[in-house]
Amino acid sequence: MTTLYEVHGTVALITLSNPPVNGLGHATRSSITDNLQKANADATVKSIVITGAGKAFSGGADIKEFGTPKALSEPNLHSVILAIENSSKPVVAAIHSVCMGGGLELALGCHYRIAAPGCSVALPEVKLGLLPGAGGTQRLPRVLGVEPALNMIVSGEPVKSELLAQIPGQKLFDKMAQSPESLAEEALAFAQSIADTRPLPLVRDLPCKHPNGDAYFQFARNMVKGMSKDFPAPLKCVDAVEAATKRKFEDGLLFEREIFINLMWTPESRALRHIFMAERAASKIPDVPEDTPKREIKSIAVIGAGTMGGGISMNFLNAGIPVKMLEMKQEALDRGIATIRKNYEAQVKKGKLKQDKYEQRMSLLSTTLSYDDLKDADMVIEAVFEEMGVKEKVFKELDRVMKPGAILASNTSTLDMNKIAGFTQRPQDVIGTHFFSPANVMKLLEVVRAEKTAKDVLATVMALGKKIRKTSVVSGVCDGFIGNRMIEQYSRQAGFLLEEGATPEQVDKAVEKFGFAMGPFRMGDLAGNDIGWAIRKRRYQEKPGMKYSKTADLLCEMGRFGQKTGAGWYDYVPGKRDAIPSQVVVDMIEKHRKDIGVAPRKISDEEIVQRLVYSLVNEAAHILEEGIASKASDIDMVYLTGYGFPIHRGGPMLYADQVGLFNVVQSMNRFAQNPLDDASFWKPAPLLARLAAEGKTFNLST
Ligand code: T1G
């Protein structure tokens, strides 16, 4: 059943019951119209209330249905809303908790609306690359006024019901309930009180005007254009709301519908819908049920008060979890505390953090120079030097002091977690928590599951990741886990392109035009080119056959580590971050080409983007085959939240699906013919080759 039907005296109560958020899927839509007919046919019924069971009135249309025939099948949402408006008996929407998207549009089709305080009300479709597609752009301005309605539609942000009720002249809510608990009773009483009121008020009959329409919408367009360069939907929202002020209701509705269907098929909307589902899917681990019992984490210890240790600590302080930070020397602790203070004070200065909140967070932070002080912590995260010998010392100490059942986590970015777990007598309690710098800002958290990591430890850390508002993605154990393993191939391609004829600036500009926040060379200068240098030195020992361009090493041998040394792939004016193309670097590259006997060629931006992005896709296909990542959408989440992959492309895997895996493989076969490239790398991963040959995709959500 997806709606419940009860009669209380002369009031029929229709309750949406489609957990988790009463999504208005086909079955629910049909059930609403069936029960509306039933209520209208029942002579004892004088009025009708529609409400939602559980934690929402309704979270809107069922996103999981998009792209399937069901999404538009009758009764579609328009038909349901029309049935409500045409009901011979008054229909009252009793809304609470969450009333979003199609859920709000359904409520706007009702004759009356009563809201509980604290209800999050939104038309968030723009966040899915859409616009409200069931009359929201035509009805909301009629009850809230054009400007508040447009703000809600273009931002997609929720507004509390009690705030909306305060908008002068609003007709969204006829009444505010005393509380969520009294809503049902008050709604039934209200429905009884208006049972004989005629004519039934219809939102569609209300006027919709703006005193300075042309000027206002021009202003709105200019504002929206600036903030939505990669996404078509926000500007379309402005068009649809403007139509509400200029066209008859029916015409405005048709105009909205046309825009909605067009937006539904844009790659940007597909990307945003994919990200919505992928973000939630990442928390689902095939062999760890969501109801797996979790260990209680009331306090955290962090080893290392450097950049990473401090950033990691802030995540927990922000979530109200006490942190004890350990260092070997007092001055290191003092530096760490000072950095945390500086970060918070900067937020207070920008008005992003209240002073009392800042002080409350700092009160949760304590420090120590002794491992013995950590023994009562429920979890410890080490963020010490990235060297196995150091990790061994730390984990042996932790094994000695931490209480039984404590979770021992490493922030290593590439080292073997199985080996690290082996330094303890409790490998089942050991896990990787790979934060990305700056750890208090970057959303991505790679949760590295070692062979012996217990399921409840994994479930606990995933839940903790959600609590500190991270996008947590589970990775198996391999060098570089998911993200860094893929970025290594991306960086190798960037180096080869320099040898073949491109400049750092051309490569960066090409991928930044594709949508990356920052190209590989600007990224290197920011993170520090010496980090990659250290990894390559290790690689040359471990994998002597792996081919690299020498340019990055030559750059480091010149001491050009990037912004931190005032020069890297680019030159920098002291104190500034603007990347200035460097003749020194161009000369170094040209000399290197001569040394290796390469005549530079003109390389297209298209080839640059394909070689960099497809190198991610091919390595990702290997990662999927090896089970390091359990699903392609997880890999997209890693790249979107940790590596600046353009949101409007949906991630490397969705992008490859949209290009067509057959075409990706065709390009890879071409790259393999290039003697200056690494032909062995461009052999398509078996999974990729198979999917391409079968005309399939990575099977990502719509
Ligand atoms: N459709 C399908 N599933 C949904 C859903 C939806 N609209 N909203 C949430 N879910 C699932 C979600 O995938 C997850 O599933 C579970 O509910 C809990 O979600 C015509 C076309 C409502 C504020 O954009 O903002 O209406 O992982 O973890 O933190 O104009 O979900 O358990 O399997 O986010 O409490 C417009 C999107 C649709 C709202 C609840 N509506 N949802 O947050 O839980 S388009 C939206 C949210 C539309 C009309 C158009 C949030 C929430 P699982 P959650 P939460």
mmCIF file with all atom_site columns, C-alpha atoms in Angstrom, residues 162-247:
data_model
loop_
_atom_site.group_PDB
_atom_site.id
_atom_site.type_symbol
_atom_site.label_atom_id
_atom_site.label_alt_id
_atom_site.label_comp_id
_atom_site.label_asym_id
_atom_site.label_entity_id
_atom_site.label_seq_id
_atom_site.pdbx_PDB_ins_code
_atom_site.Cartn_x
_atom_site.Cartn_y
_atom_site.Cartn_z
_atom_site.occupancy
_atom_site.B_iso_or_equiv
_atom_site.pdbx_formal_charge
_atom_site.auth_seq_id
_atom_site.auth_comp_id
_atom_site.auth_asym_id
_atom_site.auth_atom_id
_atom_site.pdbx_PDB_model_num
ATOM 1  C CA . GLU A 1 162 ? 7.201   29.233 10.141  1.00 0.00 ? 162 GLU A CA 1
ATOM 2  C CA . LEU A 1 163 ? 9.390   31.679 8.193   1.00 0.00 ? 163 LEU A CA 1
ATOM 3  C CA . LEU A 1 164 ? 7.279   31.337 5.053   1.00 0.00 ? 164 LEU A CA 1
ATOM 4  C CA . ALA A 1 165 ? 4.145   31.929 7.119   1.00 0.00 ? 165 ALA A CA 1
ATOM 5  C CA . GLN A 1 166 ? 5.568   35.333 8.085   1.00 0.00 ? 166 GLN A CA 1
ATOM 6  C CA . ILE A 1 167 ? 5.836   36.604 4.494   1.00 0.00 ? 167 ILE A CA 1
ATOM 7  C CA . PRO A 1 168 ? 3.344   39.469 4.225   1.00 0.00 ? 168 PRO A CA 1
ATOM 8  C CA . GLY A 1 169 ? 0.303   38.506 2.157   1.00 0.00 ? 169 GLY A CA 1
ATOM 9  C CA . GLN A 1 170 ? 1.380   34.900 1.789   1.00 0.00 ? 170 GLN A CA 1
ATOM 10 C CA . LYS A 1 171 ? -1.335  32.397 0.918   1.00 0.00 ? 171 LYS A CA 1
ATOM 11 C CA . LEU A 1 172 ? 0.858   29.301 1.108   1.00 0.00 ? 172 LEU A CA 1
ATOM 12 C CA . PHE A 1 173 ? -0.422  28.342 4.553   1.00 0.00 ? 173 PHE A CA 1
ATOM 13 C CA . ASP A 1 174 ? -3.979  28.937 5.712   1.00 0.00 ? 174 ASP A CA 1
ATOM 14 C CA . LYS A 1 175 ? -2.970  27.952 9.232   1.00 0.00 ? 175 LYS A CA 1
ATOM 15 C CA . MET A 1 176 ? 0.116   26.988 11.236  1.00 0.00 ? 176 MET A CA 1
ATOM 16 C CA . ALA A 1 177 ? -0.314  24.063 13.610  1.00 0.00 ? 177 ALA A CA 1
ATOM 17 C CA . GLN A 1 178 ? 0.834   24.449 17.194  1.00 0.00 ? 178 GLN A CA 1
ATOM 18 C CA . SER A 1 179 ? 3.325   21.609 16.817  1.00 0.00 ? 179 SER A CA 1
ATOM 19 C CA . PRO A 1 180 ? 4.175   18.625 14.604  1.00 0.00 ? 180 PRO A CA 1
ATOM 20 C CA . GLU A 1 181 ? 2.499   16.415 17.205  1.00 0.00 ? 181 GLU A CA 1
ATOM 21 C CA . SER A 1 182 ? -0.820  18.299 17.063  1.00 0.00 ? 182 SER A CA 1
ATOM 22 C CA . LEU A 1 183 ? -0.833  18.668 13.269  1.00 0.00 ? 183 LEU A CA 1
ATOM 23 C CA . ALA A 1 184 ? -3.065  15.688 12.473  1.00 0.00 ? 184 ALA A CA 1
ATOM 24 C CA . GLU A 1 185 ? -5.713  16.620 15.020  1.00 0.00 ? 185 GLU A CA 1
ATOM 25 C CA . GLU A 1 186 ? -5.642  20.281 14.039  1.00 0.00 ? 186 GLU A CA 1
ATOM 26 C CA . ALA A 1 187 ? -5.843  19.386 10.367  1.00 0.00 ? 187 ALA A CA 1
ATOM 27 C CA . LEU A 1 188 ? -8.905  17.201 10.886  1.00 0.00 ? 188 LEU A CA 1
ATOM 28 C CA . ALA A 1 189 ? -10.575 19.971 12.892  1.00 0.00 ? 189 ALA A CA 1
ATOM 29 C CA . PHE A 1 190 ? -9.660  22.548 10.270  1.00 0.00 ? 190 PHE A CA 1
ATOM 30 C CA . ALA A 1 191 ? -11.010 20.301 7.481   1.00 0.00 ? 191 ALA A CA 1
ATOM 31 C CA . GLN A 1 192 ? -14.259 19.957 9.389   1.00 0.00 ? 192 GLN A CA 1
ATOM 32 C CA . SER A 1 193 ? -14.476 23.723 9.866   1.00 0.00 ? 193 SER A CA 1
ATOM 33 C CA . ILE A 1 194 ? -14.207 24.509 6.136   1.00 0.00 ? 194 ILE A CA 1
ATOM 34 C CA . ALA A 1 195 ? -16.236 21.516 4.895   1.00 0.00 ? 195 ALA A CA 1
ATOM 35 C CA . ASP A 1 196 ? -19.103 23.654 3.634   1.00 0.00 ? 196 ASP A CA 1
ATOM 36 C CA . THR A 1 197 ? -17.044 26.644 2.448   1.00 0.00 ? 197 THR A CA 1
ATOM 37 C CA . ARG A 1 198 ? -17.613 27.350 -1.249  1.00 0.00 ? 198 ARG A CA 1
ATOM 38 C CA . PRO A 1 199 ? -16.300 28.134 -3.805  1.00 0.00 ? 199 PRO A CA 1
ATOM 39 C CA . LEU A 1 200 ? -13.240 25.994 -3.171  1.00 0.00 ? 200 LEU A CA 1
ATOM 40 C CA . PRO A 1 201 ? -10.147 28.279 -3.388  1.00 0.00 ? 201 PRO A CA 1
ATOM 41 C CA . LEU A 1 202 ? -7.726  27.330 -6.157  1.00 0.00 ? 202 LEU A CA 1
ATOM 42 C CA . VAL A 1 203 ? -4.134  28.617 -6.240  1.00 0.00 ? 203 VAL A CA 1
ATOM 43 C CA . ARG A 1 204 ? -4.293  28.614 -10.033 1.00 0.00 ? 204 ARG A CA 1
ATOM 44 C CA . ASP A 1 205 ? -7.023  31.319 -9.868  1.00 0.00 ? 205 ASP A CA 1
ATOM 45 C CA . LEU A 1 206 ? -4.841  33.737 -7.887  1.00 0.00 ? 206 LEU A CA 1
ATOM 46 C CA . PRO A 1 207 ? -3.237  36.644 -9.764  1.00 0.00 ? 207 PRO A CA 1
ATOM 47 C CA . CYS A 1 208 ? 0.500   36.617 -10.392 1.00 0.00 ? 208 CYS A CA 1
ATOM 48 C CA . LYS A 1 209 ? 2.050   39.961 -11.061 1.00 0.00 ? 209 LYS A CA 1
ATOM 49 C CA . HIS A 1 210 ? 5.297   41.877 -10.403 1.00 0.00 ? 210 HIS A CA 1
ATOM 50 C CA . PRO A 1 211 ? 5.182   45.693 -10.301 1.00 0.00 ? 211 PRO A CA 1
ATOM 51 C CA . ASN A 1 212 ? 8.448   46.062 -12.266 1.00 0.00 ? 212 ASN A CA 1
ATOM 52 C CA . GLY A 1 213 ? 8.482   42.711 -14.038 1.00 0.00 ? 213 GLY A CA 1
ATOM 53 C CA . ASP A 1 214 ? 10.845  43.453 -16.911 1.00 0.00 ? 214 ASP A CA 1
ATOM 54 C CA . ALA A 1 215 ? 13.443  45.173 -14.745 1.00 0.00 ? 215 ALA A CA 1
ATOM 55 C CA . TYR A 1 216 ? 13.198  42.554 -12.008 1.00 0.00 ? 216 TYR A CA 1
ATOM 56 C CA . PHE A 1 217 ? 13.549  39.566 -14.300 1.00 0.00 ? 217 PHE A CA 1
ATOM 57 C CA . GLN A 1 218 ? 16.439  41.206 -16.160 1.00 0.00 ? 218 GLN A CA 1
ATOM 58 C CA . PHE A 1 219 ? 18.157  41.705 -12.806 1.00 0.00 ? 219 PHE A CA 1
ATOM 59 C CA . ALA A 1 220 ? 17.339  38.119 -11.852 1.00 0.00 ? 220 ALA A CA 1
ATOM 60 C CA . ARG A 1 221 ? 18.781  36.802 -15.114 1.00 0.00 ? 221 ARG A CA 1
ATOM 61 C CA . ASN A 1 222 ? 22.012  38.726 -14.628 1.00 0.00 ? 222 ASN A CA 1
ATOM 62 C CA . MET A 1 223 ? 22.378  37.382 -11.095 1.00 0.00 ? 223 MET A CA 1
ATOM 63 C CA . VAL A 1 224 ? 21.582  33.806 -12.052 1.00 0.00 ? 224 VAL A CA 1
ATOM 64 C CA . LYS A 1 225 ? 23.804  33.833 -15.155 1.00 0.00 ? 225 LYS A CA 1
ATOM 65 C CA . GLY A 1 226 ? 26.812  34.622 -12.988 1.00 0.00 ? 226 GLY A CA 1
ATOM 66 C CA . MET A 1 227 ? 26.306  31.679 -10.648 1.00 0.00 ? 227 MET A CA 1
ATOM 67 C CA . SER A 1 228 ? 25.242  28.948 -13.060 1.00 0.00 ? 228 SER A CA 1
ATOM 68 C CA . LYS A 1 229 ? 27.779  28.923 -15.899 1.00 0.00 ? 229 LYS A CA 1
ATOM 69 C CA . ASP A 1 230 ? 27.792  25.148 -16.344 1.00 0.00 ? 230 ASP A CA 1
ATOM 70 C CA . PHE A 1 231 ? 24.113  24.521 -15.668 1.00 0.00 ? 231 PHE A CA 1
ATOM 71 C CA . PRO A 1 232 ? 21.131  25.523 -17.845 1.00 0.00 ? 232 PRO A CA 1
ATOM 72 C CA . ALA A 1 233 ? 18.375  24.949 -15.256 1.00 0.00 ? 233 ALA A CA 1
ATOM 73 C CA . PRO A 1 234 ? 18.633  28.097 -13.085 1.00 0.00 ? 234 PRO A CA 1
ATOM 74 C CA . LEU A 1 235 ? 18.051  30.459 -16.011 1.00 0.00 ? 235 LEU A CA 1
ATOM 75 C CA . LYS A 1 236 ? 15.153  28.302 -17.161 1.00 0.00 ? 236 LYS A CA 1
ATOM 76 C CA . CYS A 1 237 ? 13.638  28.713 -13.675 1.00 0.00 ? 237 CYS A CA 1
ATOM 77 C CA . VAL A 1 238 ? 13.646  32.458 -14.251 1.00 0.00 ? 238 VAL A CA 1
ATOM 78 C CA . ASP A 1 239 ? 11.956  32.006 -17.631 1.00 0.00 ? 239 ASP A CA 1
ATOM 79 C CA . ALA A 1 240 ? 9.227   29.833 -16.130 1.00 0.00 ? 240 ALA A CA 1
ATOM 80 C CA . VAL A 1 241 ? 8.461   32.165 -13.224 1.00 0.00 ? 241 VAL A CA 1
ATOM 81 C CA . GLU A 1 242 ? 8.418   35.133 -15.587 1.00 0.00 ? 242 GLU A CA 1
ATOM 82 C CA . ALA A 1 243 ? 5.892   33.195 -17.703 1.00 0.00 ? 243 ALA A CA 1
ATOM 83 C CA . ALA A 1 244 ? 3.695   32.925 -14.609 1.00 0.00 ? 244 ALA A CA 1
ATOM 84 C CA . THR A 1 245 ? 3.465   36.724 -14.565 1.00 0.00 ? 245 THR A CA 1
ATOM 85 C CA . LYS A 1 246 ? 2.861   37.063 -18.286 1.00 0.00 ? 246 LYS A CA 1
ATOM 86 C CA . ARG A 1 247 ? 0.835   34.088 -19.470 1.00 0.00 ? 247 ARG A CA 1
#
